[in-house]
Coordinates of C-alpha atoms and ligand atoms in Angstrom, one line a residue:
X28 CA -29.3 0.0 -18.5
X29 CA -28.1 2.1 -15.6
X30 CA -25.8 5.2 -16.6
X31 CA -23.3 6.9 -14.8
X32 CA -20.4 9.3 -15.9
X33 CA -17.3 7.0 -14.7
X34 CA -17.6 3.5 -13.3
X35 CA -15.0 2.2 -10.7
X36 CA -14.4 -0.9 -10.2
X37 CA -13.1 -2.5 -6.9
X38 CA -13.8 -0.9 -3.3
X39 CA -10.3 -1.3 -1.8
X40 CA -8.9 1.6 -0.5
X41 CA -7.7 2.7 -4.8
X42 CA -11.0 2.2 -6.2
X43 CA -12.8 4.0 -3.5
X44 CA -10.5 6.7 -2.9
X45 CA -10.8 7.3 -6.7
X46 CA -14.6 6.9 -7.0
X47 CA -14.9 9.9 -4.4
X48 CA -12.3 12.1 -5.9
X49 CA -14.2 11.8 -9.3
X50 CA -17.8 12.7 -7.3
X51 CA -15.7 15.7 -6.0
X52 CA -14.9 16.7 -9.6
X53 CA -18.5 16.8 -9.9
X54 CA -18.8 13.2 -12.1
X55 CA -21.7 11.1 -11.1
X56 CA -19.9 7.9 -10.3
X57 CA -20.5 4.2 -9.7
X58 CA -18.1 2.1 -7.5
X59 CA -18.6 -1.8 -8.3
X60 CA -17.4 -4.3 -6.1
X61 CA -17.6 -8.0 -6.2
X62 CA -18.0 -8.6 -2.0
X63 CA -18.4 -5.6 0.5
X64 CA -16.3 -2.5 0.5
X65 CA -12.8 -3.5 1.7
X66 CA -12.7 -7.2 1.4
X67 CA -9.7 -7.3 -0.5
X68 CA -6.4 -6.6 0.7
X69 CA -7.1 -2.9 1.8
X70 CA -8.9 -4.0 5.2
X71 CA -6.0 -6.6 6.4
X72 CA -3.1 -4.0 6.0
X73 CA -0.2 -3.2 8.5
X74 CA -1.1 0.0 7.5
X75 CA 2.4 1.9 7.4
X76 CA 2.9 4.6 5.5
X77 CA 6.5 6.7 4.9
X78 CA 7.6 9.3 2.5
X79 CA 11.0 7.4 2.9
X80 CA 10.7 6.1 -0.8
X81 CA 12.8 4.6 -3.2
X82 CA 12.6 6.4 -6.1
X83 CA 11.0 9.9 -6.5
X84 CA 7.6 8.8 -7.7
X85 CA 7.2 6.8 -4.4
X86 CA 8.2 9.6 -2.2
X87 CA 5.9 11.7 -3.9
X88 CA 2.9 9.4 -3.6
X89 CA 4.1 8.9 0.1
X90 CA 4.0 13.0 0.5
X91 CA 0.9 13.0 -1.4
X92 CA -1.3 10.1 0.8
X93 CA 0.0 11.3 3.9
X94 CA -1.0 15.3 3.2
X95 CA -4.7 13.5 2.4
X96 CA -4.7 11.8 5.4
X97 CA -3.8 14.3 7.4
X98 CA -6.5 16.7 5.8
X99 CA -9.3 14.0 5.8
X100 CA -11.2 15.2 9.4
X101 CA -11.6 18.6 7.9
X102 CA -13.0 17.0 4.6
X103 CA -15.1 14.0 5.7
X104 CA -15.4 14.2 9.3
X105 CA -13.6 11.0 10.3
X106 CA -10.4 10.2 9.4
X107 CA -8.0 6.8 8.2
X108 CA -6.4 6.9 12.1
X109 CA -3.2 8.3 10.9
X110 CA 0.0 8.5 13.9
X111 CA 3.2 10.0 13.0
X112 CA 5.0 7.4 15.0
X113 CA 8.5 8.4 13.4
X114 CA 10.3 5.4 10.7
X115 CA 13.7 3.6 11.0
X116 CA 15.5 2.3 8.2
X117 CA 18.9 1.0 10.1
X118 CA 21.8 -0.3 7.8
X119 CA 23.7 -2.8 8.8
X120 CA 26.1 -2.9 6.5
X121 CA 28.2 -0.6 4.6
X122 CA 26.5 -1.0 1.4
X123 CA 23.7 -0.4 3.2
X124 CA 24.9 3.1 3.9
X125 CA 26.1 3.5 0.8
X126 CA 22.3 3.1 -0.5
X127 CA 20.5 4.8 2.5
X128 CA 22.9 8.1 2.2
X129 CA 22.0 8.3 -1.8
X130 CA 18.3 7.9 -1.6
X131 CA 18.3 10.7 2.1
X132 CA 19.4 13.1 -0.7
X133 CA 16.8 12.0 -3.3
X134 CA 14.3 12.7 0.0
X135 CA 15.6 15.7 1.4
X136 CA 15.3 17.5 -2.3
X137 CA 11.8 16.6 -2.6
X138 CA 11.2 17.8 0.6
X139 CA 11.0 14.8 3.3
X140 CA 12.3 16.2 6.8
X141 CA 14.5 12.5 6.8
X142 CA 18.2 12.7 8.6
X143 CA 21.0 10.6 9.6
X144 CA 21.4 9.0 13.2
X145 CA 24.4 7.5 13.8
X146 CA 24.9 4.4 15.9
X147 CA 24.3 6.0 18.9
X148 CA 21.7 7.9 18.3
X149 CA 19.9 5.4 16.6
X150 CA 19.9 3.0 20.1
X151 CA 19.0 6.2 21.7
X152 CA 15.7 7.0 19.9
X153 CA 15.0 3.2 19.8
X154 CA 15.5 1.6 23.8
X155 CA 14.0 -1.6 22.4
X156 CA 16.6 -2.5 20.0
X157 CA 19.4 -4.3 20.6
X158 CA 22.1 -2.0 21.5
X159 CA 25.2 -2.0 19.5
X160 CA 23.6 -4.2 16.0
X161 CA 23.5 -1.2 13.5
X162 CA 25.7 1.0 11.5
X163 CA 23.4 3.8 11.9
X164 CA 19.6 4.6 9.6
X165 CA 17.8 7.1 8.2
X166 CA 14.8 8.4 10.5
X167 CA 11.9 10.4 9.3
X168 CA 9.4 12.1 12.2
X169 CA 6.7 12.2 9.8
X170 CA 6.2 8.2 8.9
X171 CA 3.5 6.9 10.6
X172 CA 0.9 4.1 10.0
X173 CA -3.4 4.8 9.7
X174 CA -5.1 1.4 11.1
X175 CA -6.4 0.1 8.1
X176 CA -10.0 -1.3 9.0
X177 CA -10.7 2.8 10.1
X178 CA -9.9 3.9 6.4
X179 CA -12.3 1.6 5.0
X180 CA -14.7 3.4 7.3
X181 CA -13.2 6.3 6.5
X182 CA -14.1 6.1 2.7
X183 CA -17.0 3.9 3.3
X184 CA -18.5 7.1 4.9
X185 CA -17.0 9.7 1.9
X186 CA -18.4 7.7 -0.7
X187 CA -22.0 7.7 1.2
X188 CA -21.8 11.7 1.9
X189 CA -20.2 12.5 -1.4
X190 CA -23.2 10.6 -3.8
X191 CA -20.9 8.1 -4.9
X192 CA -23.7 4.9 -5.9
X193 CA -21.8 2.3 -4.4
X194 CA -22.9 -1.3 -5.8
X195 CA -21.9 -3.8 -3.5
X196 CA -22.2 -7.5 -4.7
X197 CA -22.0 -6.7 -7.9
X198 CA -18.9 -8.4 -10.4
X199 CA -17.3 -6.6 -13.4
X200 CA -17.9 -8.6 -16.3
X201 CA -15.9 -7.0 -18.9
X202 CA -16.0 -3.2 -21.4
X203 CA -18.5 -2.8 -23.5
X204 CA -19.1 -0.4 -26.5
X205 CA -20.1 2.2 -24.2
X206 CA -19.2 1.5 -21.1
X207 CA -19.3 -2.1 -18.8
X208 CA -21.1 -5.0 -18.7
X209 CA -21.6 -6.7 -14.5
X210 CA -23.2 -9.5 -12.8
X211 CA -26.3 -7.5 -12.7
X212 CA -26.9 -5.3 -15.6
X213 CA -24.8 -3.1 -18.2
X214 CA -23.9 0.6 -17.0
X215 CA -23.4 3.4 -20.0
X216 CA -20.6 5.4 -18.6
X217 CA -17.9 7.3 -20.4
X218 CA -14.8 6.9 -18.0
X219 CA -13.6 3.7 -16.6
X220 CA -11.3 2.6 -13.6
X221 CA -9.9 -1.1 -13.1
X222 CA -8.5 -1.6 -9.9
X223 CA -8.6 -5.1 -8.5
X224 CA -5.7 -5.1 -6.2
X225 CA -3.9 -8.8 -6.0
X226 CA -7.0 -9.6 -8.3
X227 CA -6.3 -6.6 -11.0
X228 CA -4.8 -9.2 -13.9
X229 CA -8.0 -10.8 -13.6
X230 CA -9.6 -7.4 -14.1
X231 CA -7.5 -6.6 -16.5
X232 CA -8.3 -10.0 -18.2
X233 CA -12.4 -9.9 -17.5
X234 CA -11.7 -5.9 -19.7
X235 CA -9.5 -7.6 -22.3
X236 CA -5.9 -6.0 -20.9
X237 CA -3.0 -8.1 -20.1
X238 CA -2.0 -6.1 -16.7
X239 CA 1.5 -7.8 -14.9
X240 CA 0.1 -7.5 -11.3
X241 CA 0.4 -10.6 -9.0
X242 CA -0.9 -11.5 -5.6
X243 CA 1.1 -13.6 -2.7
X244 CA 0.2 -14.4 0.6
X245 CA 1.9 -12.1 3.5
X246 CA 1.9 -12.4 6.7
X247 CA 1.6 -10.2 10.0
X248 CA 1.1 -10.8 13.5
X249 CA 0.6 -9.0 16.7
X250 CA 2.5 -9.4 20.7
X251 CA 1.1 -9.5 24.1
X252 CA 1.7 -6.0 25.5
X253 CA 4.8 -5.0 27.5
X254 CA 5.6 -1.8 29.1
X255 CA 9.0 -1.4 27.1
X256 CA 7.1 -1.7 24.1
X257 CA 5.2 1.8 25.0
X258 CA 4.7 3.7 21.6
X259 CA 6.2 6.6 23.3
X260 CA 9.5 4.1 22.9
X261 CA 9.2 2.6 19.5
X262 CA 9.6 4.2 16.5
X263 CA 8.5 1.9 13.2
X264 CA 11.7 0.3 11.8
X265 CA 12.4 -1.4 8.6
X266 CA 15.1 -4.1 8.5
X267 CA 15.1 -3.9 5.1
X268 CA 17.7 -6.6 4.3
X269 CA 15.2 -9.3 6.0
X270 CA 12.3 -7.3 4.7
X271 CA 11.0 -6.9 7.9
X272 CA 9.0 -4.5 9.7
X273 CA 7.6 -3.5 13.2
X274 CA 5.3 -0.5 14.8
X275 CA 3.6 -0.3 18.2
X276 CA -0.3 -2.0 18.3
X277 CA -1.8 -1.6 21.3
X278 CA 0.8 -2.1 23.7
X279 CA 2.5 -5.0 21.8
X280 CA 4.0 -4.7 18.4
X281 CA 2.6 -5.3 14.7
X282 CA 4.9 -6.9 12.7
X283 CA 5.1 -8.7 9.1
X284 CA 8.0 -10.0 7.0
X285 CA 7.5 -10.7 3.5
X286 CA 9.0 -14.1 2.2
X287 CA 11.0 -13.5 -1.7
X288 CA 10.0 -17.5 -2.1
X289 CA 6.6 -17.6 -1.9
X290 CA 4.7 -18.5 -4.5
X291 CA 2.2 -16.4 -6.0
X292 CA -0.7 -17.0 -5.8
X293 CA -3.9 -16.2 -3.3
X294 CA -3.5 -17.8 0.2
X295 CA -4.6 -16.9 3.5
X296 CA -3.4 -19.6 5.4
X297 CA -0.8 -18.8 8.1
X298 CA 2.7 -20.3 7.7
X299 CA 4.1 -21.4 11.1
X300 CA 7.2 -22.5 9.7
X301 CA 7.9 -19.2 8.3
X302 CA 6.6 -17.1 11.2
X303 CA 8.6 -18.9 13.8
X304 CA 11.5 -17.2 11.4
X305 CA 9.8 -13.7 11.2
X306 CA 9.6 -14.5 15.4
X307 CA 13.7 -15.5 15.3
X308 CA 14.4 -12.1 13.4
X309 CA 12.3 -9.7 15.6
X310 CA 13.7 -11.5 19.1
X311 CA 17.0 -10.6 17.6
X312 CA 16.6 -7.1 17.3
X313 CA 14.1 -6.5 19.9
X314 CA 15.3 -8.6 22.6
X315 CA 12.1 -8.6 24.6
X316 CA 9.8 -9.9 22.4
X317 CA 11.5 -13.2 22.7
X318 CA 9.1 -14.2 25.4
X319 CA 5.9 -12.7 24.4
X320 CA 3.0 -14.3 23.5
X321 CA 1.3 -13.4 20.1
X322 CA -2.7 -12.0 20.2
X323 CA -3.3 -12.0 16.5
X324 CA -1.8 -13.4 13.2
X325 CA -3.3 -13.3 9.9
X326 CA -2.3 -14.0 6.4
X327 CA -3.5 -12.4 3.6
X328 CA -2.8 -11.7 -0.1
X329 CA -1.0 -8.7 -1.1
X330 CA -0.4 -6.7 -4.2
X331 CA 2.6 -6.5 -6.6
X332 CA 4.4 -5.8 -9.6
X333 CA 6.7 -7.0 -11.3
X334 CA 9.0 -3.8 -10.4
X335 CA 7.1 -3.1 -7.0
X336 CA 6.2 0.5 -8.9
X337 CA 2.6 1.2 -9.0
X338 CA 0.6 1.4 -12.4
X339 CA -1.7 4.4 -13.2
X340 CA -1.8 5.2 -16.7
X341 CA -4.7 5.3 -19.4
X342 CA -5.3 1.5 -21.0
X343 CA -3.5 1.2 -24.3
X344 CA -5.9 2.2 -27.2
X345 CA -8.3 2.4 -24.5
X346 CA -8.7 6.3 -23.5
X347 CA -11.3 6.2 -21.8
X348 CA -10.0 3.2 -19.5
X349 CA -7.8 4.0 -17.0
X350 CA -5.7 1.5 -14.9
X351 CA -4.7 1.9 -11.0
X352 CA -2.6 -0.3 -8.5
X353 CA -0.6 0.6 -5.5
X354 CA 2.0 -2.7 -5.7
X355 CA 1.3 -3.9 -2.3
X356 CA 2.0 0.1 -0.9
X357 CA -2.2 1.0 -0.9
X358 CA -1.7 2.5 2.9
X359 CA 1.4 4.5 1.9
X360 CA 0.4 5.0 -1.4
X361 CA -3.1 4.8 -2.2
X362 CA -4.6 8.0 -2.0
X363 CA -2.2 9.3 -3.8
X364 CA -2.6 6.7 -6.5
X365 CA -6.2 7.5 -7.0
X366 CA -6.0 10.4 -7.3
X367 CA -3.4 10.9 -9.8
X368 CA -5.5 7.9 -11.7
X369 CA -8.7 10.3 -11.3
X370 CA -6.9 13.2 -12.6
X371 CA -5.3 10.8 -15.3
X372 CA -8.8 9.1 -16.4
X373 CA -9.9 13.0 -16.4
X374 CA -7.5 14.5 -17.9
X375 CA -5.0 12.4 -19.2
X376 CA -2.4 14.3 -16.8
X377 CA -2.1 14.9 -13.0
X378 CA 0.6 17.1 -11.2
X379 CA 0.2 14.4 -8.1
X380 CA 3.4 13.0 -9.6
X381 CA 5.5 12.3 -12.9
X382 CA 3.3 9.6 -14.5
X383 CA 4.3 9.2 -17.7
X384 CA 6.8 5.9 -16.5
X385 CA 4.2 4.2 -14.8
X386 CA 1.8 2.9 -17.8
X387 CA 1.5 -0.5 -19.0
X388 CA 3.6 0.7 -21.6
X389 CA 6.3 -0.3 -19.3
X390 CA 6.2 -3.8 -19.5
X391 CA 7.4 -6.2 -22.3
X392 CA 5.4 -9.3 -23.5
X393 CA 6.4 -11.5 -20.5
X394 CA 6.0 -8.6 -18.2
X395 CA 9.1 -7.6 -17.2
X396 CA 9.2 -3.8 -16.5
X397 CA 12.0 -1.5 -18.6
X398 CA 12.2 0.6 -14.7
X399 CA 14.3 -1.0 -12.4
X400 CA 12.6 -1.7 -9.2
X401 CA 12.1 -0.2 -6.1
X402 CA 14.8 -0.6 -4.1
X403 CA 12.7 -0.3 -0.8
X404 CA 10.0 -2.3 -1.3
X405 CA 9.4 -5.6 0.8
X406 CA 10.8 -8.7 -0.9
X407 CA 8.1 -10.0 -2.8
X408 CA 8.3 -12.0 -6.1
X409 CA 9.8 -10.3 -9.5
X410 CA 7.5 -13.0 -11.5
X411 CA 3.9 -12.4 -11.7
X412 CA 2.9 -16.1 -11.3
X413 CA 4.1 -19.8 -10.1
X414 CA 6.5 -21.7 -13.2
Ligands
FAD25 C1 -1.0 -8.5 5.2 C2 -0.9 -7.2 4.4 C3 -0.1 -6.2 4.9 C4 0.0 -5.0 4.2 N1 0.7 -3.9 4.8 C5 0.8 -2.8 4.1 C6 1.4 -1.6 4.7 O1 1.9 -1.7 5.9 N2 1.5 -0.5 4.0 C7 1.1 -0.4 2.7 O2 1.2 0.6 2.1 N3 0.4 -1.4 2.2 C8 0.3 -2.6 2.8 N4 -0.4 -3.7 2.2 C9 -0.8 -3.5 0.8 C10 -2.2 -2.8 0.7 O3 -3.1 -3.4 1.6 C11 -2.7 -2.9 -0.7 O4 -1.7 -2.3 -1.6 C12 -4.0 -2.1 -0.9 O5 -4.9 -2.5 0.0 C13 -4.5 -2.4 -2.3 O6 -5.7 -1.7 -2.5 P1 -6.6 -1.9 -3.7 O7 -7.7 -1.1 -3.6 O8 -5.8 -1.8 -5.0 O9 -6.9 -3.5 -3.6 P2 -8.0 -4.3 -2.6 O10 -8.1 -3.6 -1.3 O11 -7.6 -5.7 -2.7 O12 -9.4 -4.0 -3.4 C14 -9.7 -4.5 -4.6 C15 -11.2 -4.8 -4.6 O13 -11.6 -5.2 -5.9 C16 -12.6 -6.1 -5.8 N5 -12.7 -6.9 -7.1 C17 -11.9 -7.8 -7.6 N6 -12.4 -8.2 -8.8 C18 -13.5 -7.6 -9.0 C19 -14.5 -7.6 -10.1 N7 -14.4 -8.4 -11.1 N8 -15.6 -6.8 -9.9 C20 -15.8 -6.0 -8.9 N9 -14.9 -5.9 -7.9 C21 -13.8 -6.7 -7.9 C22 -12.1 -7.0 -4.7 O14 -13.2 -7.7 -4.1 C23 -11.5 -6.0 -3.7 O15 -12.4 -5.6 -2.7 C24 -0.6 -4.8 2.9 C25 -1.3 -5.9 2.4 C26 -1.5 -7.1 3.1 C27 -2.3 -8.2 2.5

């Protein structure tokens, strides 16, 4: 039997992130993960990442990640690619303003440099768009996006420097008296960390928790370049209504659309059908993608909750268990996540952000959450699995 003094499991960007803030805090730690190091969802991200939250916990996770990420060539030597490109919500209707107004205040006191273009100003900062189709948005200078295979370089690389004993191939079987049981041999360790991503119930499960995290496919794709799609010309936008979203790649532009009916469930085959309409909605707003060819498309399976709030809180009757996920946010949110879940499985506290909502505690029998849910989140499923 191997020991260690904390055990994380999974090597998406949460796991790993948390394994090498615990090495930093001077545990020895060992990451296990099933695959290779960003195999799950963390390494087939959009990758966009805004302080522009819903609710104060998500702004300051947002503030939080981006301050990391911003701080990481200093700390590691290489960094997650992170652009402040500038983000876009535009309202289209008046309810929409209604909503965007209260949650620019919510921002602005915590701190997020966000504002209010009108009309005009919003066809102004963004050529591409259609002139004329919004009521105005809320624009923040400080969104960006990182390029998600870099940060799994990124912390592949802090995990080697920092001493982190990273076990790829290796499975979590399940707790045992004194720490965890795996596909290869039991490891004595005093702290523990489930993450899993769109595979954390099963984690949960494999550990004996009942944890209301889902997975669904979602799906993003990339155009041909074009000169008016220039970064220096697109901000990000978020058509929040479609659940939509857009940012320059290359020349072209990234987007994904998340479809409220799919079912849950792991799948990483691409739907034509549904991104001929993700296609329909883009040309709409940015006329001159109508014509342009696409050079990548991939589906993949992304994270949730029930709530679309992350979890990090300490298992129940379980102290020494701690339980991360960033509900399908791990680029905006992740580093932040870990490492209030490091400071959490330390600690039992962390001044990262107000965590004492976010438990498991929070969900009933069925797993319906007592908060309500994000109300910028991408339309995913409320249910955690297919009736
Ligand atoms: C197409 C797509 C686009 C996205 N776009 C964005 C975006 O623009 N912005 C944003 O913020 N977020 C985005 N996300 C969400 C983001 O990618 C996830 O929230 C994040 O990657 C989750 O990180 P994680 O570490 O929790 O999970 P993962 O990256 O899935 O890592 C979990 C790991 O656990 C491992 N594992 C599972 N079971 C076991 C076991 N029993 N033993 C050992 N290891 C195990 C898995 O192999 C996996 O590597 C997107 C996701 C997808 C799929």
């Amino acid at each position: 039997m191997t020991s260690a003094d904390a055990v994380v499991v999974g090597g998406g960007t949460v796991g790993a992130w948390c394994a090498y803030f615990l090495r930093r805090d001077g545990l020895r730690v060992i990451l296990l993960e099933k695959g290779m190091l960003g195999q799950g969802a963390s390494s087939r991200a959009a990758g966009v990442v805004r302080a522009q939250g819903g609710t104060p916990e998500a702004v300051r996770l947002g503030q939080w990640s981006r301050r990391f990420y911003l701080s990481q060539r200093d700390e590691i030597g290489t960094d997650s690619g992170f652009t402040e490109q500038g983000y876009l919500l535009p309202c289209f209707t008046e309810a929409d303003i209604a909503a965007a107004r209260e949650r620019m205040a919510m921002q602005a006191g915590l701190g997020v440099p966000v504002r209010w273009l009108d009309p005009g100003e919003v066809d102004q900062v963004n050529p591409t768009l259609a002139p004329g189709q919004t009521l105005g948005g809320t624009f923040c200078a400080q969104d960006g996006y990182i390029t998600p295979p870099r940060n799994v370089t990124a912390y592949t690389v802090a995990l080697l420097r920092s001493g982190v004993e990273v076990a790829e191939h290796v499975t979590f079987r399940g707790l045992t008296r004194g720490g965890v049981d795996t596909s290869q041999e039991r490891i004595d360790a005093g702290l523990v960390v489930l993450t899993g991503g769109p595979k954390l119930a099963e984690v949960g499960r494999l550990a004996g928790l009942r944890i209301p995290a889902g997975g669904v496919r979602h799906q993003v794709a990339v155009t041909e370049r074009h000169p008016d799609l220039d970064p220096g010309r697109v901000p990000m936008v978020f058509d929040l209504a479609a659940g939509l979203y857009w940012r320059p790649e290359e020349g072209g532009l990234l987007f994904g659309m998340s479809n409220p009916d799919e079912p849950p469930g792991e799948n990483r085959e691409v739907d034509e059908a549904y991104l001929a309409r993700m296609r329909a909605r883009l040309a709409a707003l940015v006329p001159v993608t109508a014509g342009l060819g696409l050079r990548r498309i991939w589906a993949a399976t992304i994270d949730y909750t029930p709530d679309h709030l992350p979890i990090i809180g300490r298992a129940p009757g379980l102290d020494h268990v701690t339980v991360a996920c960033a509900a399908g946010a791990g680029m905006m949110w992740g580093p932040g996540v870990a490492r209030a879940a490091a400071d959490v499985a330390l600690t039992g506290k962390t001044d990262v952000l107000d965590v004492s909502p976010l438990g498991l505690d929070r969900f009933d029998e069925a797993g319906r959450s007592r908060l309500a849910t994000d109300p910028i989140a991408l339309p995913f499923p409320e249910r955690i699995s297919s009736p």
